[in-house]
CSV table of C-alpha atoms in Angstrom, one decimal:
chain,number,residue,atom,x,y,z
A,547,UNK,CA,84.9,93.6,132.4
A,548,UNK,CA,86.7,92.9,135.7
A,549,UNK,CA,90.5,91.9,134.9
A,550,UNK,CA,90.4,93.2,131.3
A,551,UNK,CA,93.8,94.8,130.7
A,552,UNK,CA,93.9,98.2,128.7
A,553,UNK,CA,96.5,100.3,127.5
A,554,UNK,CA,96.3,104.2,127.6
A,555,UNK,CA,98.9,106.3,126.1
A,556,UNK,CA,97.8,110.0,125.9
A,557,UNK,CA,99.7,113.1,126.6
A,558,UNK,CA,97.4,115.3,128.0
A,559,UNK,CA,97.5,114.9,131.9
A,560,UNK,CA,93.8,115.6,133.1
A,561,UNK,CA,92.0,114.0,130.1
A,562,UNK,CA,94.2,110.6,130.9
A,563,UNK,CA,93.5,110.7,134.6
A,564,UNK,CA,89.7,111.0,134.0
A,565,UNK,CA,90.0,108.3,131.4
A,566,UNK,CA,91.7,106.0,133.8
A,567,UNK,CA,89.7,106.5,137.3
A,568,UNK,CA,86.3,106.0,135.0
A,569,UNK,CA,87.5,102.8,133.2
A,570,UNK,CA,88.9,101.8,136.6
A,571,UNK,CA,85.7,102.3,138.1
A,572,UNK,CA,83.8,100.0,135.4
A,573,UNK,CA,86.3,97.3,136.5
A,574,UNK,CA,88.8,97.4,134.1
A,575,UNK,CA,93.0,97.4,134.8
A,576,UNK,CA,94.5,100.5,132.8
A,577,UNK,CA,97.9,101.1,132.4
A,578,UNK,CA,98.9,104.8,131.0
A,579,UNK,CA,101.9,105.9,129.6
A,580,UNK,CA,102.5,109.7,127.7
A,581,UNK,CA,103.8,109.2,124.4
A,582,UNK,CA,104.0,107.5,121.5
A,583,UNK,CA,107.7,105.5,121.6
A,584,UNK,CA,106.4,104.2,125.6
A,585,UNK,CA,103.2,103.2,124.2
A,586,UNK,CA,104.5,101.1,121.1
A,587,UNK,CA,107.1,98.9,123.6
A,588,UNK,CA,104.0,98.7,126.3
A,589,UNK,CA,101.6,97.3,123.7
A,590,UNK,CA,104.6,95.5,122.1
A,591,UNK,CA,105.6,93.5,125.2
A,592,UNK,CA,102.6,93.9,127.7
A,593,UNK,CA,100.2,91.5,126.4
A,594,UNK,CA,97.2,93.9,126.9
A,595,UNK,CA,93.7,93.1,125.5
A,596,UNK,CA,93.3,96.4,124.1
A,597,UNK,CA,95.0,99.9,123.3
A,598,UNK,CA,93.6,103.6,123.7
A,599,UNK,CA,95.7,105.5,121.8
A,600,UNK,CA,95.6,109.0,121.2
A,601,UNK,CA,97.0,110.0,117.5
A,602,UNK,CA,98.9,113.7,118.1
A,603,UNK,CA,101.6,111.9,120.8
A,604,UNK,CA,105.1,113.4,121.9
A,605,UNK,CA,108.4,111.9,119.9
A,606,UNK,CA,106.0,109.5,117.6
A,607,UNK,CA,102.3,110.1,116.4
A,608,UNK,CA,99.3,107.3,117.7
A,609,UNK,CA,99.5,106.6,113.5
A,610,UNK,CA,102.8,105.4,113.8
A,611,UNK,CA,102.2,103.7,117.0
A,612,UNK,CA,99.0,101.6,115.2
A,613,UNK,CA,101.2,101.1,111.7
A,614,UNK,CA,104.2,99.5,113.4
A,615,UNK,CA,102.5,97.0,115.7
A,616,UNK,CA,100.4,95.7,112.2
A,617,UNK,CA,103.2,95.5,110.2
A,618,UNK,CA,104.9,93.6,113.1
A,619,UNK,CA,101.4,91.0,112.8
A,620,UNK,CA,100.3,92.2,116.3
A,621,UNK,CA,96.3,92.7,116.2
A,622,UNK,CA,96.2,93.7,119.6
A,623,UNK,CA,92.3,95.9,119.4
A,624,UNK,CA,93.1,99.3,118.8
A,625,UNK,CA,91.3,102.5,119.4
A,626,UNK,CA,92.3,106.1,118.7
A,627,UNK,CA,91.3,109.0,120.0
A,628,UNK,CA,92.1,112.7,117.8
A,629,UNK,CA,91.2,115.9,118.5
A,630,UNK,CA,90.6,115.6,114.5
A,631,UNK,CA,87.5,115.7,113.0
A,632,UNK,CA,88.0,115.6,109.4
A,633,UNK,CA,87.2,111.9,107.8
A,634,UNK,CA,90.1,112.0,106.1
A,635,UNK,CA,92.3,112.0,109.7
A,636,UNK,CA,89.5,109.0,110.4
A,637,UNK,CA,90.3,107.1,107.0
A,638,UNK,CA,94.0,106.9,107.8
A,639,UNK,CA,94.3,105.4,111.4
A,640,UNK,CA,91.8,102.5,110.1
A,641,UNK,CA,93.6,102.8,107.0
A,642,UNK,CA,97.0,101.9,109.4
A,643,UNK,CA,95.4,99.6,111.1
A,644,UNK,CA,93.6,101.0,113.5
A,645,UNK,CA,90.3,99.1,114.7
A,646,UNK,CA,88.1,102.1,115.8
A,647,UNK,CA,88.8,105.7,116.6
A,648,UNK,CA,86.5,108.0,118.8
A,649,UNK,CA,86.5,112.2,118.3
A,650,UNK,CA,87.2,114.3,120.9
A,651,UNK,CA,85.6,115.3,123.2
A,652,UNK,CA,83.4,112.1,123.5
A,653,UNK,CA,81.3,110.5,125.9
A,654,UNK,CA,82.5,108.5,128.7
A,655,UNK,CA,79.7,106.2,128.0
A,656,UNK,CA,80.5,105.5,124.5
A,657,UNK,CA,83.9,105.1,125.2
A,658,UNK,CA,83.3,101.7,127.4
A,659,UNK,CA,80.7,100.7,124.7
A,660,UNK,CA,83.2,100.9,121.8
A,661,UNK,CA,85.5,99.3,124.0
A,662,UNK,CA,83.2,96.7,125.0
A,663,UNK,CA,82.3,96.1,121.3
A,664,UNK,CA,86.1,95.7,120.5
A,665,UNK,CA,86.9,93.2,123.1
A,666,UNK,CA,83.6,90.7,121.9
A,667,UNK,CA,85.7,90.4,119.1
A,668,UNK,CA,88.3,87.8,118.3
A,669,UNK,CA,91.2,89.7,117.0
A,670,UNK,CA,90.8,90.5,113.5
A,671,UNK,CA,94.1,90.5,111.7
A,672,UNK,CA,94.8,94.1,109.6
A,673,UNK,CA,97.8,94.5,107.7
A,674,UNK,CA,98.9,97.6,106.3
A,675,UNK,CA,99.4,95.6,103.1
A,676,UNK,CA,96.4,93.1,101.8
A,677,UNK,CA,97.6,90.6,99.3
A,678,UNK,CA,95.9,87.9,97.7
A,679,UNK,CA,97.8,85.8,94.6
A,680,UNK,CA,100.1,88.3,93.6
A,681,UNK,CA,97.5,90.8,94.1
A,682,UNK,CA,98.7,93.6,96.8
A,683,UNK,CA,96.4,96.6,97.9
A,684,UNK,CA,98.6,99.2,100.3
A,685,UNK,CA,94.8,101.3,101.7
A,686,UNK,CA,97.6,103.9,103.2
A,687,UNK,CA,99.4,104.9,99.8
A,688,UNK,CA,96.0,104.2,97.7
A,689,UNK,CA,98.1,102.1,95.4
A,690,UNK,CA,97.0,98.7,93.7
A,691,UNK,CA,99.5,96.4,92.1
A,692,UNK,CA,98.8,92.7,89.8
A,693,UNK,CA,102.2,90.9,90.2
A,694,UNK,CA,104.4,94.1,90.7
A,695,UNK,CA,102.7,96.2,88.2
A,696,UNK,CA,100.9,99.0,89.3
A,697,UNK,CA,96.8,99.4,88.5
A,698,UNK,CA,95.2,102.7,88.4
A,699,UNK,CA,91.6,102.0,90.1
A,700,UNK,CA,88.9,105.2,90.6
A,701,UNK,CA,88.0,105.5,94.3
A,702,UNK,CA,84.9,103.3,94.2
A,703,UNK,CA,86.8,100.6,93.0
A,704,UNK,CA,89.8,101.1,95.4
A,705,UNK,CA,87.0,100.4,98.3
A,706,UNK,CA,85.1,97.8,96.7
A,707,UNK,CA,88.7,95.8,96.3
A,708,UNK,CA,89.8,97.1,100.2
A,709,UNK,CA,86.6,95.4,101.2
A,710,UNK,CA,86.8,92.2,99.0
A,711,UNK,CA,90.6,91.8,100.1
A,712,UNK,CA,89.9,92.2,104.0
A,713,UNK,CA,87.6,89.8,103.8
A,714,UNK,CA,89.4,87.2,102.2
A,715,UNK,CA,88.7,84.2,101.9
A,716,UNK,CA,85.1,84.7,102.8
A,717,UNK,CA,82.3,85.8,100.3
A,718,UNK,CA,81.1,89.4,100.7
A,719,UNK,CA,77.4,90.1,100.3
A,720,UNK,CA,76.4,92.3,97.6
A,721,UNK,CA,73.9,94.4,100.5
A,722,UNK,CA,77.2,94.8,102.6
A,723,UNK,CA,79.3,96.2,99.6
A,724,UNK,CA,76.9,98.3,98.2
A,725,UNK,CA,76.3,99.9,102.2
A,726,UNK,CA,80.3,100.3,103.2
A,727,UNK,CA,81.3,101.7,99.4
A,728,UNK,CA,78.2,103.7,98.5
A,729,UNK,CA,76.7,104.2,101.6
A,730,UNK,CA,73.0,105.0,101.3
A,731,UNK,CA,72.3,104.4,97.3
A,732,UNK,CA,69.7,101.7,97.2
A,733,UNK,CA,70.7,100.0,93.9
A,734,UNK,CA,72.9,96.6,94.3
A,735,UNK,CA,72.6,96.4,90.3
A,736,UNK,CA,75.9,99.2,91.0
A,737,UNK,CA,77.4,96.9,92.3
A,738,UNK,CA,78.1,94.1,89.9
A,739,UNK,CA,79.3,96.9,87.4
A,740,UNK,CA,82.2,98.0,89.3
A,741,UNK,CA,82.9,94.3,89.7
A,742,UNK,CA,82.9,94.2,86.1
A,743,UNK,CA,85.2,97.3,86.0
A,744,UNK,CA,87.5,95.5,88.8
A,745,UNK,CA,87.9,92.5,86.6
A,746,UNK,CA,88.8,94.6,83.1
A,747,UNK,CA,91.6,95.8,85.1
A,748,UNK,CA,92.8,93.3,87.7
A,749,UNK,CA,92.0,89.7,85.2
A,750,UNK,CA,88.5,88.3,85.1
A,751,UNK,CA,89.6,85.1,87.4
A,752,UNK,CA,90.9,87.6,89.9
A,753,UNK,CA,87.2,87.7,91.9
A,754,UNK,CA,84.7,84.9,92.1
A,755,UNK,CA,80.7,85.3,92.0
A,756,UNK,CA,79.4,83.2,95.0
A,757,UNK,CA,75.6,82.8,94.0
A,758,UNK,CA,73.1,83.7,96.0
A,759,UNK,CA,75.5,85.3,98.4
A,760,UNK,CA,78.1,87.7,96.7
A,761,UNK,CA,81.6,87.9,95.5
A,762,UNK,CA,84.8,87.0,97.2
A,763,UNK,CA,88.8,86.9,96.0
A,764,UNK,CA,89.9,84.0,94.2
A,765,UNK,CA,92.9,82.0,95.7
């Protein structure tokens, strides 16, 4: 990983010291700064290959950090690290943009993996808004609107749309669907009924069955 450039911005003196001697000694080149405002303008201006950003930062929070660069279109990899353990906390940096977030305390180890894993990568663009032919999805205010109007969608349909409208204008398989929305239920048949739900609310034309593979947006 030897001239890989990586971002730190954490608060907390000792924990940011030992983050930055280990990834030094694996070969990397880490920056650190301490809070949230010197971290935005480093990953704004530094061209780094990717960011380790704590969420609970002095003046502004990692979130706001993660939300500003997306909605400025820079997809810089991102990382957070929280001393929150609740999925909800876990839902809302990806939800902002966020690429991956590790739990503290955490392993060393699985810290350069993740980071390892993020930098194989080409960067994936994720804005904080999805929209596809007058079709917008905002995953941080759960809201869903057709051409300005707002839809009311149950939260199995919200992620089956999230997932549909990230990968756009690929074809998502039903197996991957039915894994990310309803994790270990083992019946893809579920699947194609909240399609069907999706499409009473959104307009029939709005998704497309690819057969043999799955369903993607239409244009």
């Amino acid at each position: 990983m030897g001239g890989v450039r990586v971002l730190l911005v954490e608060d907390e003196a000792r924990m940011a010291a030992a983050i930055v001697r280990g990834l030094t000694a694996e070969g990397f080149v880490v920056d650190h700064v301490g809070d949230g405002e010197a971290g935005l303008e480093a990953a704004r201006f530094g061209a780094y290959d990717v960011v380790v950003l704590d969420i609970m930062l002095p003046r502004i929070s990692g979130y706001t950090v993660v939300k500003t660069l997306r909605a400025e279109q820079n997809w810089v990899p991102v990382l957070l690290l929280t001393a929150k353990d609740g999925e909800y906390d876990e839902a809302d940096g990806l939800d902002y943009g966020a690429d991956d977030y590790l739990t503290k305390p955490f392993s060393f180890v699985v810290l350069v993996a993740r980071l390892r894993a993020l930098l194989r990568r080409d960067p994936v663009p994720r804005p904080t808004v999805l929209e596809v032919a007058g079709l917008t999805l905002d995953p941080a205010a759960h809201r869903v609107a057709v051409e300005g109007s707002e839809v009311s969608l149950a939260p199995r349909e919200f992620l089956l749309l999230e997932h549909l409208l990230r990968a756009y204008p690929a074809a998502v398989r039903k197996e991957e669907l039915l894994e990310k929305v309803w994790g270990d239920l083992d019946d893809a048949n579920v699947v194609e009924v909240y399609v069907g739900y999706l499409r009473r609310k959104l307009g029939r034309m709005r998704i497309e069955t690819v057969r043999g593979v799955g369903y993607r947006m239409a244009p």
